[in-house]
Amino acid sequence: MVEKELQDKKLISQYDSIDLGCGSKKMTDTWGVDHFAFPGVDQIVDLDSPPWPLPEDHFKKVFAFHIIEHVISIPDFMREIHRISCNGAMVFLVTPHFSSVNSYKDPTHRWHLASDWHSVFTESYLKSQIPLFQHVKTEVSFGGNIFNAVPKAIIKLGGIKSWEKKFSFILNARNISTILRVVKE
């Protein structure tokens, strides 16, 4: 077992990007981590059991596509992303928007998130902690239907929060894409 861990550490050192919850569709040139041994997964890790067996201050890019809605604790998940990332690392997250049927059709989804889900980690929450991340960008995506021009126009005119409060269950979104930058002092 120790030999396998040493081999993993040597292999990990060759990668500066990680794909958390990669499944069988690991991104190119990333260290692929998943709970299950899908083809292409480089390391089996239980993302619900911190600390993860991954090096601190290592990764420059973190990809977490359609995984955050599955974890037991989003704060623990985000703290671990912060721990394994170097200062200034870019974190790319995608999750179904709470108004999407995709958010509810999978019974393994624990969380149904809004566009500002990240604010607890990017702002001084209750003035009791230093922000772990800087918010770079959030986008809400819609399907390819022609009617989706309407919610896009509403967002352009009034912002995402306005659309979420007034129209999101009428004019449903598909996903939330969030980009964060790791802040370490």
mmCIF file of N, CA and C in Angstrom, residues 18-27 30-36 38-47 52 54 62-71 77 81 84 92 94:
data_model
loop_
_atom_site.group_PDB
_atom_site.id
_atom_site.type_symbol
_atom_site.label_atom_id
_atom_site.label_comp_id
_atom_site.label_asym_id
_atom_site.label_seq_id
_atom_site.Cartn_x
_atom_site.Cartn_y
_atom_site.Cartn_z
ATOM 1 N N ILE A 18 -6.249 19.211 -11.775
ATOM 2 C CA ILE A 18 -6.962 18.046 -11.239
ATOM 3 C C ILE A 18 -8.424 18.110 -11.662
ATOM 4 N N ASP A 19 -8.973 16.944 -11.955
ATOM 5 C CA ASP A 19 -10.384 16.810 -12.328
ATOM 6 C C ASP A 19 -11.062 16.002 -11.229
ATOM 7 N N LEU A 20 -11.783 16.696 -10.339
ATOM 8 C CA LEU A 20 -12.457 16.041 -9.205
ATOM 9 C C LEU A 20 -13.793 15.467 -9.662
ATOM 10 N N GLY A 21 -14.025 14.207 -9.346
ATOM 11 C CA GLY A 21 -15.258 13.552 -9.761
ATOM 12 C C GLY A 21 -15.301 13.373 -11.265
ATOM 13 N N CYS A 22 -14.168 13.024 -11.843
ATOM 14 C CA CYS A 22 -14.033 12.986 -13.302
ATOM 15 C C CYS A 22 -14.870 11.906 -13.979
ATOM 16 N N GLY A 23 -15.218 10.847 -13.252
ATOM 17 C CA GLY A 23 -15.954 9.756 -13.885
ATOM 18 C C GLY A 23 -15.158 9.181 -15.041
ATOM 19 N N SER A 24 -15.838 8.742 -16.078
ATOM 20 C CA SER A 24 -15.148 8.146 -17.230
ATOM 21 C C SER A 24 -14.769 9.199 -18.275
ATOM 22 N N LYS A 25 -15.024 10.481 -17.981
ATOM 23 C CA LYS A 25 -14.746 11.546 -18.951
ATOM 24 C C LYS A 25 -13.725 12.536 -18.401
ATOM 25 N N LYS A 26 -12.589 12.011 -17.965
ATOM 26 C CA LYS A 26 -11.537 12.848 -17.402
ATOM 27 C C LYS A 26 -11.035 13.848 -18.442
ATOM 28 N N MET A 27 -10.835 15.085 -17.987
ATOM 29 C CA MET A 27 -10.296 16.122 -18.873
ATOM 30 C C MET A 27 -8.846 15.789 -19.211
ATOM 31 N N THR A 30 -5.059 16.205 -16.946
ATOM 32 C CA THR A 30 -5.415 16.416 -15.536
ATOM 33 C C THR A 30 -5.188 15.124 -14.764
ATOM 34 N N TRP A 31 -5.039 15.267 -13.455
ATOM 35 C CA TRP A 31 -5.024 14.122 -12.547
ATOM 36 C C TRP A 31 -6.489 13.838 -12.229
ATOM 37 N N GLY A 32 -6.979 12.669 -12.637
ATOM 38 C CA GLY A 32 -8.391 12.346 -12.486
ATOM 39 C C GLY A 32 -8.691 11.626 -11.191
ATOM 40 N N VAL A 33 -9.614 12.191 -10.426
ATOM 41 C CA VAL A 33 -9.999 11.649 -9.121
ATOM 42 C C VAL A 33 -11.484 11.347 -9.132
ATOM 43 N N ASP A 34 -11.841 10.185 -8.624
ATOM 44 C CA ASP A 34 -13.261 9.846 -8.497
ATOM 45 C C ASP A 34 -13.421 8.852 -7.354
ATOM 46 N N HIS A 35 -14.657 8.704 -6.921
ATOM 47 C CA HIS A 35 -15.003 7.748 -5.875
ATOM 48 C C HIS A 35 -15.033 6.314 -6.423
ATOM 49 N N PHE A 36 -15.220 6.214 -7.734
ATOM 50 C CA PHE A 36 -15.342 4.907 -8.381
ATOM 51 C C PHE A 36 -14.228 4.709 -9.403
ATOM 52 N N PHE A 38 -13.708 4.241 -12.535
ATOM 53 C CA PHE A 38 -14.064 4.346 -13.946
ATOM 54 C C PHE A 38 -12.800 4.282 -14.785
ATOM 55 N N PRO A 39 -12.913 3.906 -16.057
ATOM 56 C CA PRO A 39 -11.744 3.946 -16.930
ATOM 57 C C PRO A 39 -11.173 5.363 -16.984
ATOM 58 N N GLY A 40 -9.870 5.479 -16.852
ATOM 59 C CA GLY A 40 -9.210 6.783 -16.902
ATOM 60 C C GLY A 40 -9.015 7.448 -15.557
ATOM 61 N N VAL A 41 -9.671 6.954 -14.518
ATOM 62 C CA VAL A 41 -9.497 7.539 -13.182
ATOM 63 C C VAL A 41 -8.089 7.204 -12.693
ATOM 64 N N ASP A 42 -7.361 8.224 -12.252
ATOM 65 C CA ASP A 42 -5.991 8.025 -11.782
ATOM 66 C C ASP A 42 -5.929 7.639 -10.310
ATOM 67 N N GLN A 43 -6.887 8.122 -9.525
ATOM 68 C CA GLN A 43 -6.847 7.872 -8.087
ATOM 69 C C GLN A 43 -8.262 7.817 -7.532
ATOM 70 N N ILE A 44 -8.522 6.796 -6.747
ATOM 71 C CA ILE A 44 -9.805 6.654 -6.058
ATOM 72 C C ILE A 44 -9.712 7.456 -4.758
ATOM 73 N N VAL A 45 -10.638 8.405 -4.585
ATOM 74 C CA VAL A 45 -10.648 9.242 -3.385
ATOM 75 C C VAL A 45 -12.095 9.423 -2.959
ATOM 76 N N ASP A 46 -12.342 9.255 -1.673
ATOM 77 C CA ASP A 46 -13.660 9.562 -1.124
ATOM 78 C C ASP A 46 -13.678 11.056 -0.822
ATOM 79 N N LEU A 47 -14.318 11.829 -1.671
ATOM 80 C CA LEU A 47 -14.335 13.282 -1.530
ATOM 81 C C LEU A 47 -15.158 13.743 -0.324
ATOM 82 N N TRP A 52 -8.177 14.826 1.912
ATOM 83 C CA TRP A 52 -7.969 13.962 0.766
ATOM 84 C C TRP A 52 -6.484 13.603 0.666
ATOM 85 N N LEU A 54 -4.100 13.980 -1.170
ATOM 86 C CA LEU A 54 -3.556 14.767 -2.270
ATOM 87 C C LEU A 54 -2.628 15.828 -1.687
ATOM 88 N N VAL A 62 -8.304 23.550 -10.940
ATOM 89 C CA VAL A 62 -9.173 22.525 -10.372
ATOM 90 C C VAL A 62 -10.479 22.540 -11.169
ATOM 91 N N PHE A 63 -10.857 21.370 -11.652
ATOM 92 C CA PHE A 63 -12.112 21.210 -12.364
ATOM 93 C C PHE A 63 -13.026 20.328 -11.522
ATOM 94 N N ALA A 64 -14.229 20.785 -11.285
ATOM 95 C CA ALA A 64 -15.213 20.020 -10.510
ATOM 96 C C ALA A 64 -16.559 20.185 -11.208
ATOM 97 N N PHE A 65 -16.785 19.355 -12.207
ATOM 98 C CA PHE A 65 -17.996 19.442 -13.010
ATOM 99 C C PHE A 65 -19.018 18.416 -12.530
ATOM 100 N N HIS A 66 -20.148 18.896 -12.088
ATOM 101 C CA HIS A 66 -21.262 18.059 -11.648
ATOM 102 C C HIS A 66 -20.858 17.101 -10.537
ATOM 103 N N ILE A 67 -20.168 17.654 -9.532
ATOM 104 C CA ILE A 67 -19.786 16.859 -8.362
ATOM 105 C C ILE A 67 -20.203 17.539 -7.056
ATOM 106 N N ILE A 68 -20.182 18.878 -7.003
ATOM 107 C CA ILE A 68 -20.449 19.580 -5.745
ATOM 108 C C ILE A 68 -21.848 19.286 -5.207
ATOM 109 N N GLU A 69 -22.797 19.009 -6.095
ATOM 110 C CA GLU A 69 -24.168 18.710 -5.661
ATOM 111 C C GLU A 69 -24.288 17.330 -5.019
ATOM 112 N N HIS A 70 -23.233 16.524 -5.112
ATOM 113 C CA HIS A 70 -23.250 15.166 -4.562
ATOM 114 C C HIS A 70 -22.584 15.050 -3.187
ATOM 115 N N VAL A 71 -21.705 15.981 -2.839
ATOM 116 C CA VAL A 71 -20.907 15.829 -1.619
ATOM 117 C C VAL A 71 -21.751 16.046 -0.365
ATOM 118 N N PHE A 77 -15.715 20.297 1.281
ATOM 119 C CA PHE A 77 -15.264 20.128 -0.107
ATOM 120 C C PHE A 77 -14.460 21.351 -0.559
ATOM 121 N N ILE A 81 -10.448 21.802 -1.563
ATOM 122 C CA ILE A 81 -9.998 22.396 -2.827
ATOM 123 C C ILE A 81 -8.985 23.500 -2.525
ATOM 124 N N ILE A 84 -5.504 21.931 -1.439
ATOM 125 C CA ILE A 84 -4.685 21.279 -2.469
ATOM 126 C C ILE A 84 -4.261 22.233 -3.588
ATOM 127 N N PHE A 92 -12.807 25.774 -11.440
ATOM 128 C CA PHE A 92 -13.932 25.780 -12.374
ATOM 129 C C PHE A 92 -14.971 24.778 -11.880
ATOM 130 N N VAL A 94 -19.128 23.408 -12.093
ATOM 131 C CA VAL A 94 -20.407 23.404 -12.798
ATOM 132 C C VAL A 94 -21.356 22.529 -11.997
#
